[in-house]
C-alpha positions as a printed NumPy array, in Angstrom:
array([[  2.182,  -3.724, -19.417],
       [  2.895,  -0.939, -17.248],
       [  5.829,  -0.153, -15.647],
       [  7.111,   2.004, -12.811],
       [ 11.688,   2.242, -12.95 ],
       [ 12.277,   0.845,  -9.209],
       [ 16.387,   0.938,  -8.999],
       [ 17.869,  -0.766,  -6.448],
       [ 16.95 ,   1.435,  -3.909],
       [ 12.797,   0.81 ,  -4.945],
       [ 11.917,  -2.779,  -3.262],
       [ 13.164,  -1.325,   0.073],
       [  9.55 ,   0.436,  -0.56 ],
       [  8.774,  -3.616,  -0.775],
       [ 10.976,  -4.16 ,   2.707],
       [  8.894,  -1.394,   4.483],
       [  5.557,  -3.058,   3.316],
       [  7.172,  -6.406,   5.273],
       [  8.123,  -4.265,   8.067],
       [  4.912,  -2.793,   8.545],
       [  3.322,  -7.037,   9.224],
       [  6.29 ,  -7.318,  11.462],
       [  5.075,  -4.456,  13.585],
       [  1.682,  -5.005,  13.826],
       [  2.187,  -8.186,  13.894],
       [  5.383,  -9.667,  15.805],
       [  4.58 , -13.357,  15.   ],
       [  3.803, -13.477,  11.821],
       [  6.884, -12.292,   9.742],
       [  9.677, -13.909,   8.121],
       [ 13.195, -12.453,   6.973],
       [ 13.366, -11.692,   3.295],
       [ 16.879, -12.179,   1.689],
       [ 18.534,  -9.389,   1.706],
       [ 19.13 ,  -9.052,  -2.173],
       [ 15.591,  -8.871,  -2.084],
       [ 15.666,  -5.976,  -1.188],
       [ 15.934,  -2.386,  -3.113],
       [ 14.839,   1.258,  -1.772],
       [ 12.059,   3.857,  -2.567],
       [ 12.913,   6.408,  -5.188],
       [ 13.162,  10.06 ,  -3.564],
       [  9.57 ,  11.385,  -3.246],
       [  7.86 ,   8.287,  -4.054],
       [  5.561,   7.105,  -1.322],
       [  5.062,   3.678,   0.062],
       [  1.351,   4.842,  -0.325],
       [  2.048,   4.987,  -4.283],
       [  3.928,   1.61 ,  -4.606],
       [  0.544,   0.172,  -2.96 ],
       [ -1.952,   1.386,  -4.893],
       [  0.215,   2.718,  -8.084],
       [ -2.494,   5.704,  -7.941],
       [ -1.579,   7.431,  -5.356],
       [ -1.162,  11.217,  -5.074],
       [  1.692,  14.04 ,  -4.173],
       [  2.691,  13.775,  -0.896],
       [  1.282,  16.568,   0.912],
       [  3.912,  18.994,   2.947],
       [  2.955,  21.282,   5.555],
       [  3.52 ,  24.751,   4.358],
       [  5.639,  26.693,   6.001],
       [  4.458,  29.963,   4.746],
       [  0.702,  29.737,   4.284],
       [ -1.246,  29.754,   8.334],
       [ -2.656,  26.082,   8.018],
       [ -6.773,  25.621,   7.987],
       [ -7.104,  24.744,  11.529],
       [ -7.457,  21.166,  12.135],
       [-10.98 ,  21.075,  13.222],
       [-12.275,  22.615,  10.268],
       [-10.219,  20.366,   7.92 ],
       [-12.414,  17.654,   9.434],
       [-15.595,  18.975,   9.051],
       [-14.762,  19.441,   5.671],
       [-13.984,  15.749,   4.887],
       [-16.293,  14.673,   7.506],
       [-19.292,  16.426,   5.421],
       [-18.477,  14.695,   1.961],
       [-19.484,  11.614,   2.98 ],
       [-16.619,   9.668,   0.854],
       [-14.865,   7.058,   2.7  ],
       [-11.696,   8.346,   0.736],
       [-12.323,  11.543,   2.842],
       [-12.678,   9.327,   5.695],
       [ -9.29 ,   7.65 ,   5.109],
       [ -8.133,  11.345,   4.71 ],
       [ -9.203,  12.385,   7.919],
       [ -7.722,   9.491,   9.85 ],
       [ -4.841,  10.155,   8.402],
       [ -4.781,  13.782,   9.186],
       [ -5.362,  12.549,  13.045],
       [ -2.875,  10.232,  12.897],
       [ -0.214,  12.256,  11.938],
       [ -0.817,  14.833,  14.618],
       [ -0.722,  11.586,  17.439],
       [  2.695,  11.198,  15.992],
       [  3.983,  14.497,  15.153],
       [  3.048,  14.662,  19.145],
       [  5.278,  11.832,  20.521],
       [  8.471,  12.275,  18.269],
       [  8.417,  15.729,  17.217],
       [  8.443,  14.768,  13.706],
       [  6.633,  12.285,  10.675],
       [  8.987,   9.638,  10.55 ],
       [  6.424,   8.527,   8.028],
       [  6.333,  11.963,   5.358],
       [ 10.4  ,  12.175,   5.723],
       [ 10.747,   8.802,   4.639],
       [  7.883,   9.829,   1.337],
       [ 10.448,  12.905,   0.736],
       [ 13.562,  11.35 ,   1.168],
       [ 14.649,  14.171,   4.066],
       [ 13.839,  15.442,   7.527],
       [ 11.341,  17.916,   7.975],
       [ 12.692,  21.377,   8.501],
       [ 12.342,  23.387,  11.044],
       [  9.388,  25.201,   9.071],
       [  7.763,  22.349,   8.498],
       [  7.569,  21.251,  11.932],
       [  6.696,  24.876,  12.945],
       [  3.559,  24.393,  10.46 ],
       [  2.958,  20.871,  11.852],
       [  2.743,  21.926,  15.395],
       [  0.569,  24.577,  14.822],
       [ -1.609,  22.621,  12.463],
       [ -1.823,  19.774,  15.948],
       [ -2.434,  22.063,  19.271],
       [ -6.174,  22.025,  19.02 ],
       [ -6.086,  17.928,  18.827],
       [ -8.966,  16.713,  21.053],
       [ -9.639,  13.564,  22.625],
       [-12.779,  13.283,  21.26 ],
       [-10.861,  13.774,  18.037],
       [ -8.224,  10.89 ,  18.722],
       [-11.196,   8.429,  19.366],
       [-12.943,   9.501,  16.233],
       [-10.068,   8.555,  13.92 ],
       [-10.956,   5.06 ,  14.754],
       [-14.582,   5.244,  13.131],
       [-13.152,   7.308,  10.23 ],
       [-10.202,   4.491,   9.579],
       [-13.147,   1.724,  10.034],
       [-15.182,   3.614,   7.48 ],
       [-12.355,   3.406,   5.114],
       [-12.062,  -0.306,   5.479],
       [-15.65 ,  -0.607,   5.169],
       [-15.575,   0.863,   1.799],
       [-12.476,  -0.575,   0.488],
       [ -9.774,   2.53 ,   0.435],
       [ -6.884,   0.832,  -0.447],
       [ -4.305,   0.489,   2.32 ],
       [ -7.261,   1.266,   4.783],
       [ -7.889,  -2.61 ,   5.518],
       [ -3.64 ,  -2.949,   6.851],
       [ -4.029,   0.021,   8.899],
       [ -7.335,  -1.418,  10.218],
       [ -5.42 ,  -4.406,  11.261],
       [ -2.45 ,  -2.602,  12.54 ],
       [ -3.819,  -0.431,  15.238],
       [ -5.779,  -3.6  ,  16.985],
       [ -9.113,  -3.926,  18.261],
       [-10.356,  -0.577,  19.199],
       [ -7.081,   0.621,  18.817],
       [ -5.737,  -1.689,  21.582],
       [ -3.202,  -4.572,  19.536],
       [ -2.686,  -5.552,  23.328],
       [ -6.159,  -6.886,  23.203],
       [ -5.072,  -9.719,  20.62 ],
       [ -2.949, -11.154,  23.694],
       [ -4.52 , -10.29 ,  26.879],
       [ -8.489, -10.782,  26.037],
       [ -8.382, -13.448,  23.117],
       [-11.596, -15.231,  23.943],
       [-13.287, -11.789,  24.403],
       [-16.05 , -12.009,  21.745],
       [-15.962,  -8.142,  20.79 ],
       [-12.038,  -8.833,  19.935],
       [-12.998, -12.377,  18.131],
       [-15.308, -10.404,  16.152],
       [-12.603,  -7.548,  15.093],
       [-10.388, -10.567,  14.271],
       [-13.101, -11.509,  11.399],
       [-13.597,  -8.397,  10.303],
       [-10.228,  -7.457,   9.709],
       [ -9.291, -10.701,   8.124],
       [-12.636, -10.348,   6.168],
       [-11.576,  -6.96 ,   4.841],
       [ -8.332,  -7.731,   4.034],
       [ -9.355, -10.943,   2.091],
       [-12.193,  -8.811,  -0.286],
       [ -9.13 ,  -6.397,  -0.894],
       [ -6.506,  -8.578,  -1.687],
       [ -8.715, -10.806,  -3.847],
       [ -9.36 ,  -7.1  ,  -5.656],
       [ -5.616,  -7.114,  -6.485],
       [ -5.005,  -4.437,  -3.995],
       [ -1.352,  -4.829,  -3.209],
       [ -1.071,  -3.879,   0.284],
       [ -3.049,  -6.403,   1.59 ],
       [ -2.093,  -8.522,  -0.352],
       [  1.48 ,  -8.342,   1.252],
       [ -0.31 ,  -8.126,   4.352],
       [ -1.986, -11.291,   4.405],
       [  1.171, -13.368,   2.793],
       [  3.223, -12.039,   5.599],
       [  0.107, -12.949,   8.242],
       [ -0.455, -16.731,   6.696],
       [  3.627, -17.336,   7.206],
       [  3.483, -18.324,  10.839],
       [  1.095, -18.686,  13.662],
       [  0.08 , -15.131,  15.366],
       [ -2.584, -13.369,  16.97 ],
       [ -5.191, -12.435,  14.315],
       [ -4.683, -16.284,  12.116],
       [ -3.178, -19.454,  12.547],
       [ -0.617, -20.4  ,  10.013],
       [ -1.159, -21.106,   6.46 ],
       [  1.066, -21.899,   3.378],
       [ -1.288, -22.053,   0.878],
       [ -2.42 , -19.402,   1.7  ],
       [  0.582, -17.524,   1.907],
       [  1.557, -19.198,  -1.231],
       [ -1.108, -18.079,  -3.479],
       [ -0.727, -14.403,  -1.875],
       [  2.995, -14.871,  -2.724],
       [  2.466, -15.648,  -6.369],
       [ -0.166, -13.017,  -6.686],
       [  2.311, -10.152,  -5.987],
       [  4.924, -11.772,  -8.135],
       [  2.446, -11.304, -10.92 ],
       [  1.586,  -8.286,  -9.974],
       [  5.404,  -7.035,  -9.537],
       [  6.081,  -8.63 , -12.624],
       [  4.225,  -5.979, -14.29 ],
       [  5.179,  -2.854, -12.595],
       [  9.285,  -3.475, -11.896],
       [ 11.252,  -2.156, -14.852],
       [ 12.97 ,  -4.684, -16.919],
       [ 15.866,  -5.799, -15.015],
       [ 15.014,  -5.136, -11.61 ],
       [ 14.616,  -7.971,  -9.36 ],
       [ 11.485,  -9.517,  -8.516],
       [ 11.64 ,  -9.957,  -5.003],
       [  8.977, -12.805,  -4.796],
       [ 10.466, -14.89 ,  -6.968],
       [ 11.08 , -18.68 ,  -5.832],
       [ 14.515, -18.523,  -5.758],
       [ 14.01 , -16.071,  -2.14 ],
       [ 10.878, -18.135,  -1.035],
       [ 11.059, -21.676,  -2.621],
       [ 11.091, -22.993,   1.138],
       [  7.477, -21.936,   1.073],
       [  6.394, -23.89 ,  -1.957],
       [  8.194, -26.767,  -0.534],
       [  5.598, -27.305,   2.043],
       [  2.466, -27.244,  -0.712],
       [  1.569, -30.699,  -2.288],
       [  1.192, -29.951,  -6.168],
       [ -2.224, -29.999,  -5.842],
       [ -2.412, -26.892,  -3.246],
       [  0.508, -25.432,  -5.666],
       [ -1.936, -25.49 ,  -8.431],
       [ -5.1  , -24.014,  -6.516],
       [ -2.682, -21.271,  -4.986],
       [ -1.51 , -20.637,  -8.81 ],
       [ -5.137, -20.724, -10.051],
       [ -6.138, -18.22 ,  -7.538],
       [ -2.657, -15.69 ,  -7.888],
       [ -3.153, -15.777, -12.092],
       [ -7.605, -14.393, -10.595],
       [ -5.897, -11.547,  -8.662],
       [ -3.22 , -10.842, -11.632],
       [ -6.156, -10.688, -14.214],
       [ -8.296,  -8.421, -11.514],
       [ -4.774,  -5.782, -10.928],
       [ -4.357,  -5.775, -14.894],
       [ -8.398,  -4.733, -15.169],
       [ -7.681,  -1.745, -13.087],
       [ -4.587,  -0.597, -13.857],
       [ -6.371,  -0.976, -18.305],
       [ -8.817,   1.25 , -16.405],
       [ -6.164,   3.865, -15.006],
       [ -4.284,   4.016, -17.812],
       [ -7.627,   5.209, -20.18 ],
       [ -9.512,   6.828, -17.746]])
């Protein structure tokens, strides 16, 4: 088995991945029990407790003039990899917010500090050419992404709306171009999470908990989701650390299943388990 040493700070990392369906999704969240809930370990990103893979967080330097951003997107643009894609909607991403607050909420909480004042010097810098023809593109380049399976791609697909609009979900929901983002998001999430990937796995759980905007409540859905991630934490928590998806935080959800959906939901959680143990055998020899 492998194993990643969470303390009690690391399934805060687990909070935050909650959090993030809350957000993008007001309707469909439940509390989680407190004790269920430890913190990240300083440096580690969110990013890395999703896909276990994932690499150093990147920090603008300070010293070194930064590539200007246009160029850093022709550069991913012209490799063709949807990983570069993901990269590059990223990159865009960060600039939108580094414009409203000044900071990235998001790379402080990944180093466990605020930026300095460098940093945000670099940052700025790095974000005065941002076009608008730019901010539109990072929409294609995060839909690519999806497309192609980058994991985490398909919860940020969901999480910025159709066409970037999550007011669309409310104010048009009979508009057949928003109908049709609702199946391919839910589509995309569902060939992901079946792949063990973790973050949409957590994604969809939280989404099948309630009735929302994107799908219409489901426990056993939820439930087999559920039980998938305890596998899957099972593996990757450090002996003694608590498994937050254990029944004891959640048993109100099982409650609802007959024993025959508890079994299919177990049949299909034990499929995911097997298919997150395949590639992390694969990481660990490769």
């Amino acid at each position: 088995m492998m194993h990643i040493k969470l303390t009690g700070l690391a399934i805060a990392v687990l909070a935050a991945a909650l959090a993030l369906a809350y957000w993008f999704l007001p309707d469909d969240g439940v509390p989680v029990a407190a004790s269920a809930v430890p913190a990240p370990a300083q440096g580690r990103s969110l990013a890395a407790y999703f896909t276990l893979d994932a690499s150093a967080v990147p920090v603008p330097d300070p010293v070194a003039p930064p590539v200007p951003l246009a160029q850093q997107l022709a550069r991913l643009a012209a490799s063709g990899r949807p990983e570069d894609a993901y990269a590059a909607y990223n990159l865009l991403d960060d600039c939108i917010s580094f414009e409203k607050e000044g900071r990235l909420p998001g790379l402080e909480f990944e180093l466990g500090r605020e930026m300095t004042a460098e940093e945000k010097a670099a940052q700025r810098q790095l974000c005065a050419g941002l076009t608008q023809r730019q901010r539109e593109d990072r929409l294609t380049y995060l839909a690519t992404a999806a497309k192609a399976g980058v994991p985490g791609a398909a919860t940020l697909f969901l999480s910025e709306g159709p066409f970037g609009d999550r007011s669309a979900l409310r104010n048009r929901p009979d508009d057949p171009l928003v109908q049709a983002w609702k199946r391919q998001a839910i589509a995309q999430l569902t060939a992901q999470a079946d792949d063990a990937e973790v973050s949409s796995l957590s994604t969809l759980m939280m989404a099948y908990l309630r009735d929302g905007d994107v799908v219409r409540k489901d426990a056993p859905q939820a439930y087999g989701y559920l039980l998938a991630l305890r596998l899957v934490y099972d593996d990757i928590l450090a002996p003694g650390v608590t498994n937050p998806y254990q029944d004891e935080y959640w048993h109100w959800l099982q409650d609802e299943l007959t024993p025959a959906q508890q079994a299919a939901a177990s049949a299909r959680a034990q499929a995911i388990a097997a298919k997150y143990r395949q590639h992390a055998g694969r990481a660990a020899h490769g």
